[in-house]
Each structure stands twice: as C-alpha cells, then as structure tokens.
Short mmCIF file of C-alpha atoms in Angstrom, two decimals:
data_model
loop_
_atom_site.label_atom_id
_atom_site.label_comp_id
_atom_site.label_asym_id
_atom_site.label_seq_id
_atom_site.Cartn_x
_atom_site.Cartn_y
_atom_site.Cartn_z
CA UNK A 1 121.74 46.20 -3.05
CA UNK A 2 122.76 49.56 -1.44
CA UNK A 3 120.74 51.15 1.03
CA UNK A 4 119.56 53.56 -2.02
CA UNK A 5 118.54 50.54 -4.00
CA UNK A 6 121.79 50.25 -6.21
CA UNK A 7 124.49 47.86 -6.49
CA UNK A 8 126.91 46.79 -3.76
CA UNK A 9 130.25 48.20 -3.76
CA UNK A 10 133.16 46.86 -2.40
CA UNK A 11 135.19 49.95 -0.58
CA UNK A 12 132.92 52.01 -2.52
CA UNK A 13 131.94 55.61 -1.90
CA UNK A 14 128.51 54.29 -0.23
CA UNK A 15 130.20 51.78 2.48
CA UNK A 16 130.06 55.19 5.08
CA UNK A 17 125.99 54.35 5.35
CA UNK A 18 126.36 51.09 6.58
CA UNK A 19 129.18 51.92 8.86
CA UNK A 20 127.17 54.59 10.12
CA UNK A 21 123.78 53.05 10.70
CA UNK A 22 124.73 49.56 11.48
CA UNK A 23 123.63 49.49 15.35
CA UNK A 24 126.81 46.31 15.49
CA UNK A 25 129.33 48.63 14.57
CA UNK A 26 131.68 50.35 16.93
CA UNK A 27 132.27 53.96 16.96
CA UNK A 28 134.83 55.13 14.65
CA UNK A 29 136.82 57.18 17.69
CA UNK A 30 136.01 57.19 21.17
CA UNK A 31 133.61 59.26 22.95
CA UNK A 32 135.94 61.50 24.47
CA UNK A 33 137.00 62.44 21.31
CA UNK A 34 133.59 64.52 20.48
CA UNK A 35 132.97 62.61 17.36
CA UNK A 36 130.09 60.28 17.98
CA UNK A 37 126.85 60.10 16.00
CA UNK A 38 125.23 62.34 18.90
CA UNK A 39 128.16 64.67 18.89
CA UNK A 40 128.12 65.49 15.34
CA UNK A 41 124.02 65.78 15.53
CA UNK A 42 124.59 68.37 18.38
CA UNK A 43 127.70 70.21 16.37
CA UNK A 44 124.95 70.42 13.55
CA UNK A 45 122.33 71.76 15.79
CA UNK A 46 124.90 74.24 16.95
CA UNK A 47 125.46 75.86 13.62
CA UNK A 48 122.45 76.50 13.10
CA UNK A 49 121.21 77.98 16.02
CA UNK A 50 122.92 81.26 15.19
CA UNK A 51 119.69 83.56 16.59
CA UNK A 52 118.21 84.57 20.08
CA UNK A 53 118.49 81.64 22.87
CA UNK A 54 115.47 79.20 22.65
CA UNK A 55 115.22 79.52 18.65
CA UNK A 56 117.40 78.14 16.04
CA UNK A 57 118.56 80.43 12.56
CA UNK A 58 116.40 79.34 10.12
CA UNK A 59 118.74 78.68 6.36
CA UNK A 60 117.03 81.80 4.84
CA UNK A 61 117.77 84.33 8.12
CA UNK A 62 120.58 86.36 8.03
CA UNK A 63 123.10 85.81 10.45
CA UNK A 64 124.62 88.10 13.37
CA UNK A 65 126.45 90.89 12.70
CA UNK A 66 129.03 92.70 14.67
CA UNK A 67 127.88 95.84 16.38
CA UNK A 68 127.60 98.77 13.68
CA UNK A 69 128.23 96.20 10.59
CA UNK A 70 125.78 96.99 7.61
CA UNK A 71 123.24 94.25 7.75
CA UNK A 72 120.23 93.29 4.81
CA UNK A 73 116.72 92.38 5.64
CA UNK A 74 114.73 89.36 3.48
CA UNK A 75 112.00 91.85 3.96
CA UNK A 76 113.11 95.24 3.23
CA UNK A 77 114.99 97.88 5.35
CA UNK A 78 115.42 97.59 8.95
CA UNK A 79 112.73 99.05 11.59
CA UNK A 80 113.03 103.04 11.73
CA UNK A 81 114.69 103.97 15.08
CA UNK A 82 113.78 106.89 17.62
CA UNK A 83 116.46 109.59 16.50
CA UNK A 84 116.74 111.20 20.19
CA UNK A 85 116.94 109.01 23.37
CA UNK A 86 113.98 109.59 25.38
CA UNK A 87 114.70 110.48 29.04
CA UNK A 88 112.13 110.98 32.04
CA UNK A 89 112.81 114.14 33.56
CA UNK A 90 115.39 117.22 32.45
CA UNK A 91 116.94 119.69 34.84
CA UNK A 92 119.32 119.42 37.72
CA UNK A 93 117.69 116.43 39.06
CA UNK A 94 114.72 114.05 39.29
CA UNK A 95 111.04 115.58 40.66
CA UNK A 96 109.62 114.89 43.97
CA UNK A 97 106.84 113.16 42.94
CA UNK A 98 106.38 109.35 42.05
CA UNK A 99 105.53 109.62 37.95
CA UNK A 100 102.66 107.66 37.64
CA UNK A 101 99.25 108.30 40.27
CA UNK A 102 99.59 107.05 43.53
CA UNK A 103 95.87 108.52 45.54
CA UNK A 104 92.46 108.83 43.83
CA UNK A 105 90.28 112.21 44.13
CA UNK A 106 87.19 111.50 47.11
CA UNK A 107 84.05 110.33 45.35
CA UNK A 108 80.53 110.86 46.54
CA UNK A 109 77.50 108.92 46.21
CA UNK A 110 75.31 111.57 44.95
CA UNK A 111 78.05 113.44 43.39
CA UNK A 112 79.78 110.79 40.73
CA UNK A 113 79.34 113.17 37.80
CA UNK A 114 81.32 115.85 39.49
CA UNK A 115 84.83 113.28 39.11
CA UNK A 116 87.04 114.17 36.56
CA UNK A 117 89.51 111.43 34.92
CA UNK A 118 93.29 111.58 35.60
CA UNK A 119 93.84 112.20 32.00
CA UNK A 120 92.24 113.48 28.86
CA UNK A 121 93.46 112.88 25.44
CA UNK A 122 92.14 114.12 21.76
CA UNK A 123 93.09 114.53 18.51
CA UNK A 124 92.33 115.45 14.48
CA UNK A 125 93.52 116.55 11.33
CA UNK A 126 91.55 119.19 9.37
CA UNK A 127 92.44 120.89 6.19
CA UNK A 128 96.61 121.36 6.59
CA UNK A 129 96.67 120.60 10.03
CA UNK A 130 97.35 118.17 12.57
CA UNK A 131 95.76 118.44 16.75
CA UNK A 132 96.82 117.06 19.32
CA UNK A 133 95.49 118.13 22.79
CA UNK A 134 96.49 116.64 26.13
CA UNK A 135 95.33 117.11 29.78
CA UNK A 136 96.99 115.31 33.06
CA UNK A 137 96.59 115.82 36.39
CA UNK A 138 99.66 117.22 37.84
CA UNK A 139 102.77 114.95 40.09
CA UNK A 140 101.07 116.88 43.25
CA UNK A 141 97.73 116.24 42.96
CA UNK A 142 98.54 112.62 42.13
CA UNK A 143 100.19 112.31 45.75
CA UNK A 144 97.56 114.47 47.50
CA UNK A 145 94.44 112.61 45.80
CA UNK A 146 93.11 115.56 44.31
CA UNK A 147 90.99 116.42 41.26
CA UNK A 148 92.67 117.77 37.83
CA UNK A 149 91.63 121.59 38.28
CA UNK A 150 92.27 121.65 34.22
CA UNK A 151 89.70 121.31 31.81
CA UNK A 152 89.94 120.81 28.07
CA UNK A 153 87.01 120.91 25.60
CA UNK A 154 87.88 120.03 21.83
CA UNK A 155 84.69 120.83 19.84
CA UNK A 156 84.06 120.46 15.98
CA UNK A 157 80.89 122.56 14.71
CA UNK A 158 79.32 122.31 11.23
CA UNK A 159 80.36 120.20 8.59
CA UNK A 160 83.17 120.21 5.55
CA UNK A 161 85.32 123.10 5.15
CA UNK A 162 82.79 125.18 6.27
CA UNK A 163 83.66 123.88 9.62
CA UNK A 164 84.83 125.51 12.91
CA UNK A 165 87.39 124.06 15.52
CA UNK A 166 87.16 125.03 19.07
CA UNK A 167 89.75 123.98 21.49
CA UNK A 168 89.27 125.84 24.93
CA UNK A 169 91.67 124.80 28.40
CA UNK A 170 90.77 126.14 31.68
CA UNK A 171 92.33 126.37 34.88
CA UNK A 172 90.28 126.66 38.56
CA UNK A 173 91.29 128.92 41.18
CA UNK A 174 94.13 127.66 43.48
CA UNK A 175 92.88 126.56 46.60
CA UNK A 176 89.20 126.21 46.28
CA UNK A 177 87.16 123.01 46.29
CA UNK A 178 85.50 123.55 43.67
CA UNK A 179 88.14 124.22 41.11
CA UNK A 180 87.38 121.64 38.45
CA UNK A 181 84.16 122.15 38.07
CA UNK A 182 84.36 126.14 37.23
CA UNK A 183 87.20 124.76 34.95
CA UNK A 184 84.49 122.48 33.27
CA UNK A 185 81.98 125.09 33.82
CA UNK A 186 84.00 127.90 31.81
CA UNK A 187 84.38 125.79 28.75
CA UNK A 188 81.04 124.37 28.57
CA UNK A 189 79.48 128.18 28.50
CA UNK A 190 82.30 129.37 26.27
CA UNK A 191 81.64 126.18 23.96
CA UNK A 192 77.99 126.97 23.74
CA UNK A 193 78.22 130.43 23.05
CA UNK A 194 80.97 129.45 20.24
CA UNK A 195 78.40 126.36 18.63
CA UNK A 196 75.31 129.31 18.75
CA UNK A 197 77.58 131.38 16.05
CA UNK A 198 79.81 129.16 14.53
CA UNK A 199 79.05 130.12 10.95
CA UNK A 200 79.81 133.50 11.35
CA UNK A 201 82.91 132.87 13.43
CA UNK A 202 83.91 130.32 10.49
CA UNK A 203 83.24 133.34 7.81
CA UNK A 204 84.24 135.89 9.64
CA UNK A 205 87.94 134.07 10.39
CA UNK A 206 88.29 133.13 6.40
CA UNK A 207 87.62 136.55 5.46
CA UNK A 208 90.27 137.55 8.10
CA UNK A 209 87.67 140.11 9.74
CA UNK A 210 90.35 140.75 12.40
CA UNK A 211 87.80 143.66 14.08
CA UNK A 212 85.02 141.83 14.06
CA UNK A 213 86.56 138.34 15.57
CA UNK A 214 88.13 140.43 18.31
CA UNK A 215 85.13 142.54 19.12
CA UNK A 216 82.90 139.15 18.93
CA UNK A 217 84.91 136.88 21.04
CA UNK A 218 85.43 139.39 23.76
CA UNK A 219 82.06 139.93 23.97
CA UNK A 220 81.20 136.19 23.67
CA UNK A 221 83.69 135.33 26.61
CA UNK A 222 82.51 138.34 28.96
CA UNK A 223 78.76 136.77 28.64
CA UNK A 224 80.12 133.27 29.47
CA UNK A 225 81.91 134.91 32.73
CA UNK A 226 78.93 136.20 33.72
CA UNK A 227 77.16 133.56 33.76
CA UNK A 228 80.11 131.96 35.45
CA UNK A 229 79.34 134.31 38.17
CA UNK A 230 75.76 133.59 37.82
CA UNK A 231 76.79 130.11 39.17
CA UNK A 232 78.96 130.93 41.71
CA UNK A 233 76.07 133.24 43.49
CA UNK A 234 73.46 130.01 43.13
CA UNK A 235 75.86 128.03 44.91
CA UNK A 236 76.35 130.43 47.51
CA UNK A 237 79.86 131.66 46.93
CA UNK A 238 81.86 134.67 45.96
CA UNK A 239 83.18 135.51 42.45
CA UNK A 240 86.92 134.60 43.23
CA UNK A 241 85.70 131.03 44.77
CA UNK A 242 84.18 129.56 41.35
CA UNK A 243 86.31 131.02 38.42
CA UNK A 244 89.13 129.95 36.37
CA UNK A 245 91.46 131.02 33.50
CA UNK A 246 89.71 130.64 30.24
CA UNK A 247 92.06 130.18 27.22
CA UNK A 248 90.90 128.95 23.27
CA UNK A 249 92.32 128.44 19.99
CA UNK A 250 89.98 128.81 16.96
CA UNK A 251 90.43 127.02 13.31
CA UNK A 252 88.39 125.83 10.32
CA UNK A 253 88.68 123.00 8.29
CA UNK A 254 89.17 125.16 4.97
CA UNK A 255 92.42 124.22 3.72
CA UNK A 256 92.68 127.48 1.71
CA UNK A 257 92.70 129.28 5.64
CA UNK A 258 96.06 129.27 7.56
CA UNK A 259 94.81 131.68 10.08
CA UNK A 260 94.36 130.58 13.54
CA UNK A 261 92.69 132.29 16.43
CA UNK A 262 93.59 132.79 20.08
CA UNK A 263 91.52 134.46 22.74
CA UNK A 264 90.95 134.33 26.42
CA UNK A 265 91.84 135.21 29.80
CA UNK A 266 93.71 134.23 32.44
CA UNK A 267 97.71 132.68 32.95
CA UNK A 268 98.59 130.14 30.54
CA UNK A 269 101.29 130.73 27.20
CA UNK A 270 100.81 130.80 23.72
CA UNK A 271 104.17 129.67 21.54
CA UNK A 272 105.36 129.25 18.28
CA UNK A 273 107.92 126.22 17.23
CA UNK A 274 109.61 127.76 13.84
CA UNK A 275 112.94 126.32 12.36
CA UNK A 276 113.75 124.34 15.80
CA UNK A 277 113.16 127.80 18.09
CA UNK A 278 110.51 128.32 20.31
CA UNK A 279 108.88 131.69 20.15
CA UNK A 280 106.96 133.32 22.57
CA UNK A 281 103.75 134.87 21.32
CA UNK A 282 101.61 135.63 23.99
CA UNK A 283 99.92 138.90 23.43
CA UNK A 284 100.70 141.32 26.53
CA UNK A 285 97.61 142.78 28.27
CA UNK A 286 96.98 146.39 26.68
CA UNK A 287 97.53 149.14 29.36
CA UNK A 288 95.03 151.39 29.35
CA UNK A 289 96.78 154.34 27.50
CA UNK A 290 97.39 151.98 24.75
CA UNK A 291 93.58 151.84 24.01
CA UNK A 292 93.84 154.95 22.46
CA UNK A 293 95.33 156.71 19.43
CA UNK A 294 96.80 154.84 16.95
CA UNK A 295 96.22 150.99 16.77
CA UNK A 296 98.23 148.05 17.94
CA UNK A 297 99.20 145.04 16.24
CA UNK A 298 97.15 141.94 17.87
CA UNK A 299 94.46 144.40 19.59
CA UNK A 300 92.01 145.71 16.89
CA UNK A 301 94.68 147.30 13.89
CA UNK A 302 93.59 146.45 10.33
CA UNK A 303 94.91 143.00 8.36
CA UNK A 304 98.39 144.03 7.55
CA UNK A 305 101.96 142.42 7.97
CA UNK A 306 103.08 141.44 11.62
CA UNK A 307 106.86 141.69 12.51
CA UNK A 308 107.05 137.87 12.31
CA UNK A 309 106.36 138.53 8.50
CA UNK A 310 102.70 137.18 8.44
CA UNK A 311 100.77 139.04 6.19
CA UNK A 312 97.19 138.41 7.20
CA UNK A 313 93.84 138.47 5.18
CA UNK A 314 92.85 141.75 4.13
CA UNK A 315 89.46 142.61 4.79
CA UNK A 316 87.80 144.19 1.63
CA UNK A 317 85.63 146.98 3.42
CA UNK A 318 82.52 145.00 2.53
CA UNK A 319 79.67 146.33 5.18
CA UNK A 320 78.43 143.63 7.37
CA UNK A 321 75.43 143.20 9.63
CA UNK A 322 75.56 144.07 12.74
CA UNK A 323 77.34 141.15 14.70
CA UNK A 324 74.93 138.34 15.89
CA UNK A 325 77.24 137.29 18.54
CA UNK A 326 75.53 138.26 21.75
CA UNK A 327 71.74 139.24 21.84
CA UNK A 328 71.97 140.37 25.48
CA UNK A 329 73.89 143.25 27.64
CA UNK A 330 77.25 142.18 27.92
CA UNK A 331 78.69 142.01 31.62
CA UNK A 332 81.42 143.88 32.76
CA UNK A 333 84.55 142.36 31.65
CA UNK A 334 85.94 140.22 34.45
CA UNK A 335 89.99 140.40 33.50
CA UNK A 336 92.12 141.40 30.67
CA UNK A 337 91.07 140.26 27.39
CA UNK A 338 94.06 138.56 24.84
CA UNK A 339 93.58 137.86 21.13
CA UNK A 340 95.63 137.16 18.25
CA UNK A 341 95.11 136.47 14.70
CA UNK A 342 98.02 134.78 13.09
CA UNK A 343 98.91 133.01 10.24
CA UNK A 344 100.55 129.84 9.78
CA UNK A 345 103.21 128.63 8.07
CA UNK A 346 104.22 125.21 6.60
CA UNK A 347 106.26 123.29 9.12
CA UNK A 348 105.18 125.69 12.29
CA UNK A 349 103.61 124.02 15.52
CA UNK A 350 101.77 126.01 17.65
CA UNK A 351 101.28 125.25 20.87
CA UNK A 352 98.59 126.71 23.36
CA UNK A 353 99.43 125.72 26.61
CA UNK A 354 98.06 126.01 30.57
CA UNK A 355 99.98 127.51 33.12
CA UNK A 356 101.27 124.50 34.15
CA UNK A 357 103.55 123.36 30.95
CA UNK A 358 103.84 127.03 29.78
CA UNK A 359 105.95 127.92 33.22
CA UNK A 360 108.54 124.75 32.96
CA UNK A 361 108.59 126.24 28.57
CA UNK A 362 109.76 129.39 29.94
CA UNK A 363 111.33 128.64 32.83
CA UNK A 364 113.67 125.71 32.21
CA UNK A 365 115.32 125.72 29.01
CA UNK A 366 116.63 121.82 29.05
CA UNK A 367 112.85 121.28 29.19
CA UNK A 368 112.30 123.80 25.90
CA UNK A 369 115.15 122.73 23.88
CA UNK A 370 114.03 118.63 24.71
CA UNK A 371 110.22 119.43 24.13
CA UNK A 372 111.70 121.49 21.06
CA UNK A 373 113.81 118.07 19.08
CA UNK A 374 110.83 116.42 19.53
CA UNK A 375 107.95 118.46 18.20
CA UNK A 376 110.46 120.00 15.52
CA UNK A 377 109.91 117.28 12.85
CA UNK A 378 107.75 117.00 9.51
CA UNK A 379 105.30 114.51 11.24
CA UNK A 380 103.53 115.23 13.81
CA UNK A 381 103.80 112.52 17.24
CA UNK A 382 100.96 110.00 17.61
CA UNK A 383 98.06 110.31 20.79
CA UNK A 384 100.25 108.29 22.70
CA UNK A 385 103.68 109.88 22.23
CA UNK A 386 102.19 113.57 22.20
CA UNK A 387 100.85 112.56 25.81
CA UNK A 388 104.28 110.83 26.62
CA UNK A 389 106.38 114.34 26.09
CA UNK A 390 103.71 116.60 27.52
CA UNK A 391 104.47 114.49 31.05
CA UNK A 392 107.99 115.25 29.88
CA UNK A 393 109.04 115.98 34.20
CA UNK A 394 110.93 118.65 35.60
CA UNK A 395 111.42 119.61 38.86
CA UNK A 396 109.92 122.05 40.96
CA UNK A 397 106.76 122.15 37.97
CA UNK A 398 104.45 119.56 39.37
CA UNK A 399 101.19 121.39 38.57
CA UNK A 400 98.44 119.76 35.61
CA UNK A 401 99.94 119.36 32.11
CA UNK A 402 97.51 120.92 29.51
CA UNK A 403 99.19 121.45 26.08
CA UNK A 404 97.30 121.63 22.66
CA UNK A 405 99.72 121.44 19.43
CA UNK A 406 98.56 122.41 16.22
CA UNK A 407 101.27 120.72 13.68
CA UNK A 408 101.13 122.62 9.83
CA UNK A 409 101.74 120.52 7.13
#
C-alpha cells in the first residue's frame, strides 16, 4: 500500500512521498544548492509572509501594493485620511516656549480651591448646532508657573427647547495676583444673574426682542460688575486690582431659532467663518454722539436686515411687562457695553474668542487661513481635535487660548 492507503506503484506519480519522507534517503541536490526539505519549507514561509515584519500574509489578505496603486479592502473602503497635514506652529518660525507645561501654579494649604486646572474643555449640540469651548493656559505662564487668568463657564438652564445656553470667557487684569479668581468671579455673578431670568432671556431671544435683550443684558452685566467691585473692596483692594474682561454668547435649544447673542465687555474678538473667509464681527464701542438720533445697527435699531444679509426676527409690537431682569439700582456702567444679535446660517461657525487667540486671528494670517481649512468643513472637530487647533502656536502670541465655536448644521 501507498502512504494514502492505495496500491503500490512502480515509477508511479506517488513514488515523490517516499522519496521525500524516507529519513534513509539522500537529498535529491546538495545543500548548497538551496533545495533541501528545510529550504523549500523556508521558500514557502517566505511567500507568504508578504505583510509587516513579525507577521505572515494570511491567504485571504491582500497583498502590497506599490505606492499610489488602487488597492481593495475584505472589509470595505480604506480608513478616511486627514485632508490637510497638521503642523505645530505657523509663522516665520517656531515659539519660544516649550509646547506642553513645564512649572505648576504655587498651591496653598488653606487655599486649594483657589487653583485653577491647566486646561478646560466642554462641549454640546442643541437644536442645529454644534459647541465646542476650549480654555488653556498660555506657553508663558506654563514656563513661569502661573495660574490661567482665563475663565470659561458653559451653562445650560431649563429644559427642552425651551432651554437657554450660556457660554461666558473672562480674562483678569494683567499683572495682578489675583487675576483668575476675578476671571472666575465675573462669570459666576454673570451666570447667576443669567440662570435668575433665563425664561425670559429664552423668550425674549426667540421672539427676536432685539431692545429688550440689549437693554436687559447691559443692565444684567453692570449689576454683576458691581458686585465685582463689591468684592474687590472686601478684600481690601482697588477696582482695577480685581476685574477682568467679561465676554458671553447666548443660544437656545429651539431648533426653529438661528439667532445667537453676544454681549460683554472688555478685549477679546467675535468672528464669523462663512464660505472658507473669516469675518470680523466685533461690534465697535458706540461713541457718544452716536447715542443719539437715528439708530445703529447692533446698538438698539429695530429687527431689520443687516449688511451681511441677515434678516432678523421682527418683533410684532406686542406690549410686554416691564423687564424682570434686575430688581435693584443698577451701578454705573464700568466700560463700554457690546451686543449683537445675529442670525445664523447653515454651514457658518462662529467663533467667540479671548484676547489671546483673537490677536494671533487678526494678527497673523498663516494662523487665520490654517485655523480657517480646518474649521471650514460640514462636521464639526471632536473635544480633542477642537482643543488640538486652538493650541494651534504662533510666535510672539503666547498668552491663554480661550476659543468657543458654535458649528451650524
């Protein structure tokens, strides 16, 4: 019988698996000649081991292709790819600054609630929008061990689309110890006076009471100044010592409402991304001869059509109650007052930003035009790449990064 069980042959086609196998039998060529029962095991092993070193091809896996050769996948398409190469820094060369924290801020024992984290990150989607809000402490307060003098407060009040959206960044005084807690302090009081009326705020937006917001929120952030003063006189120090820039976006979770509302004080920028292009919106401080005669677009004029072509709510003339937004004397204003109503439109970002991203936006355009191919794009970046491009580095800018993006669907 045959190794298989069959008949014997003589000089049959089975006689190779006895030559092969029988331990008696010479080899067929000699071993220099790469043909030996080891060889041709390894010469097997070798074609199939057509993947990464350490693992062999399986039968089913494709094999290699040559650089820029259309290849299939078992599975489906290949793995998207990143359309833009991602790069560290822009400009004329690299920042100062190491890019990751080198020195912690000083702690102390009875003051541990006063630290502030390096960075803050938040996000949402509400109605046809997508936030993202990011806050790091700038390259030079890494290397100096000091506290983030940024604060950010994201704040959701109410429930459904009855809902209001608060998103408020400030910035402490330059220079003073204290920085990030009046930072912290300013959008805690602003925050609180916002939750107390919410559901007006939220009705008053959707009905696009333009007058009403503006009047409200100015008086609303003049009684959270003063009590930011309040503050500064308990702990002994002047005005200018225990401030900061106070700057807020408003929204609602009504998908039927595309307006969005900006107020505050202070430095900081307010942009639009539209079609690729950044544009500037920031709404100039009035002079005072613009407070009277007729009104301005952005500072109290009736709903109507802004020169972006936004035609906002009309309000219907309906009488309302006399606004519940402040029950006490409002303090004298303690800077300029900026609002804007706008309205959004599919595809826009906006982007409310603290003085330390909004002076690289207008100050380096290789920053703008890199920040601008990757926010321009129908989805809106994850938590973790929105805080990758806000640290987007530029020279000579190494103040905190606080940027909030509102994407439009």
């Amino acid at each position: 019988m045959s190794p298989q069980g069959e008949t014997p042959t003589t000089g049959g086609e089975d006689d190779w698996w006895d030559k092969l196998y029988d331990a008696t039998a010479p080899d067929t060529a000699p071993a220099a000649s790469g043909d030996t029962l080891d060889d041709r095991f390894d010469s097997a092993s070798g074609t199939v081991a057509d993947g990464p070193p350490g693992r062999g091809r399986a039968p089913w896996e494709p094999p290699d292709h040559p650089p820029g050769a259309p290849r299939t996948f078992p599975g489906g398409p290949p793995p998207p790819r990143l359309p833009r190469p991602r790069v560290e820094h822009v400009g004329d060369g690299p920042p100062t600054y190491e890019p990751e924290p080198t020195a912690l801020p000083p702690a102390h024992a009875h003051g541990l609630d006063h630290l502030v984290a390096d960075t803050v990150l938040d996000g949402a989607r509400y109605g046809t929008y997508t936030l993202r809000a990011a806050s790091v402490r700038g390259d030079s307060a890494r290397y100096r061990g000091e506290p983030r003098r940024d604060a950010l407060l994201t704040a959701r009040f109410g429930t459904g689309e009855t809902a209001l959206v608060l998103v408020a960044v400030a910035t402490g005084a330059r220079g003073t110890d204290g920085a990030h807690l009046a930072a912290a302090d300013a959008c805690a009081r602003l925050g609180e006076a916002v939750g107390r009326s919410h559901g007006r705020l939220a009705e008053d937006i959707r009905a696009g009471r333009r007058r009403d917001l503006k009047s409200g929120l100015h008086r609303l952030t003049d009684r959270s100044y003063g009590r930011l003063r309040a503050r500064a006189a308990d702990l002994g120090l002047t005005p200018g010592e225990y401030t900061a820039g106070l700057r807020c976006l408003l929204l609602t979770a009504d998908p039927g409402c595309r307006t969005r509302i900006f107020f505050g004080v202070g430095d900081g920028g307010l942009f639009r991304l539209r079609d690729g292009v950044w544009q500037d919106i920031e709404p100039p401080v009035p002079e005072a001869a613009a407070l009277t005669g007729d009104p301005v677009i952005g500072y109290g004029s009736p709903p109507a059509e802004t020169p972006e072509g936004d035609r906002l709510t009309m309000d219907l003339g309906i009488p309302t109650p006399p606004s519940p937004y402040v029950e006490d004397p409002v303090p004298p204003p303690a800077e300029p007052f900026r609002f804007r109503a706008s309205v959004a439109r599919p595809g826009d970002t906006l982007l409310l930003a603290g003085p330390g991203l909004a002076e690289p936006l207008r100050g380096e355009p290789a920053f703008a035009e890199e920040l601008a191919g990757r926010w321009a794009t129908a989805e809106p970046p994850g938590l973790a790449q929105f805080l990758a491009d806000t640290q987007l580095r530029v020279k000579g800018y190494a103040d905190d990064r606080t940027s909030v993006a509102i994407w439009e669907a």
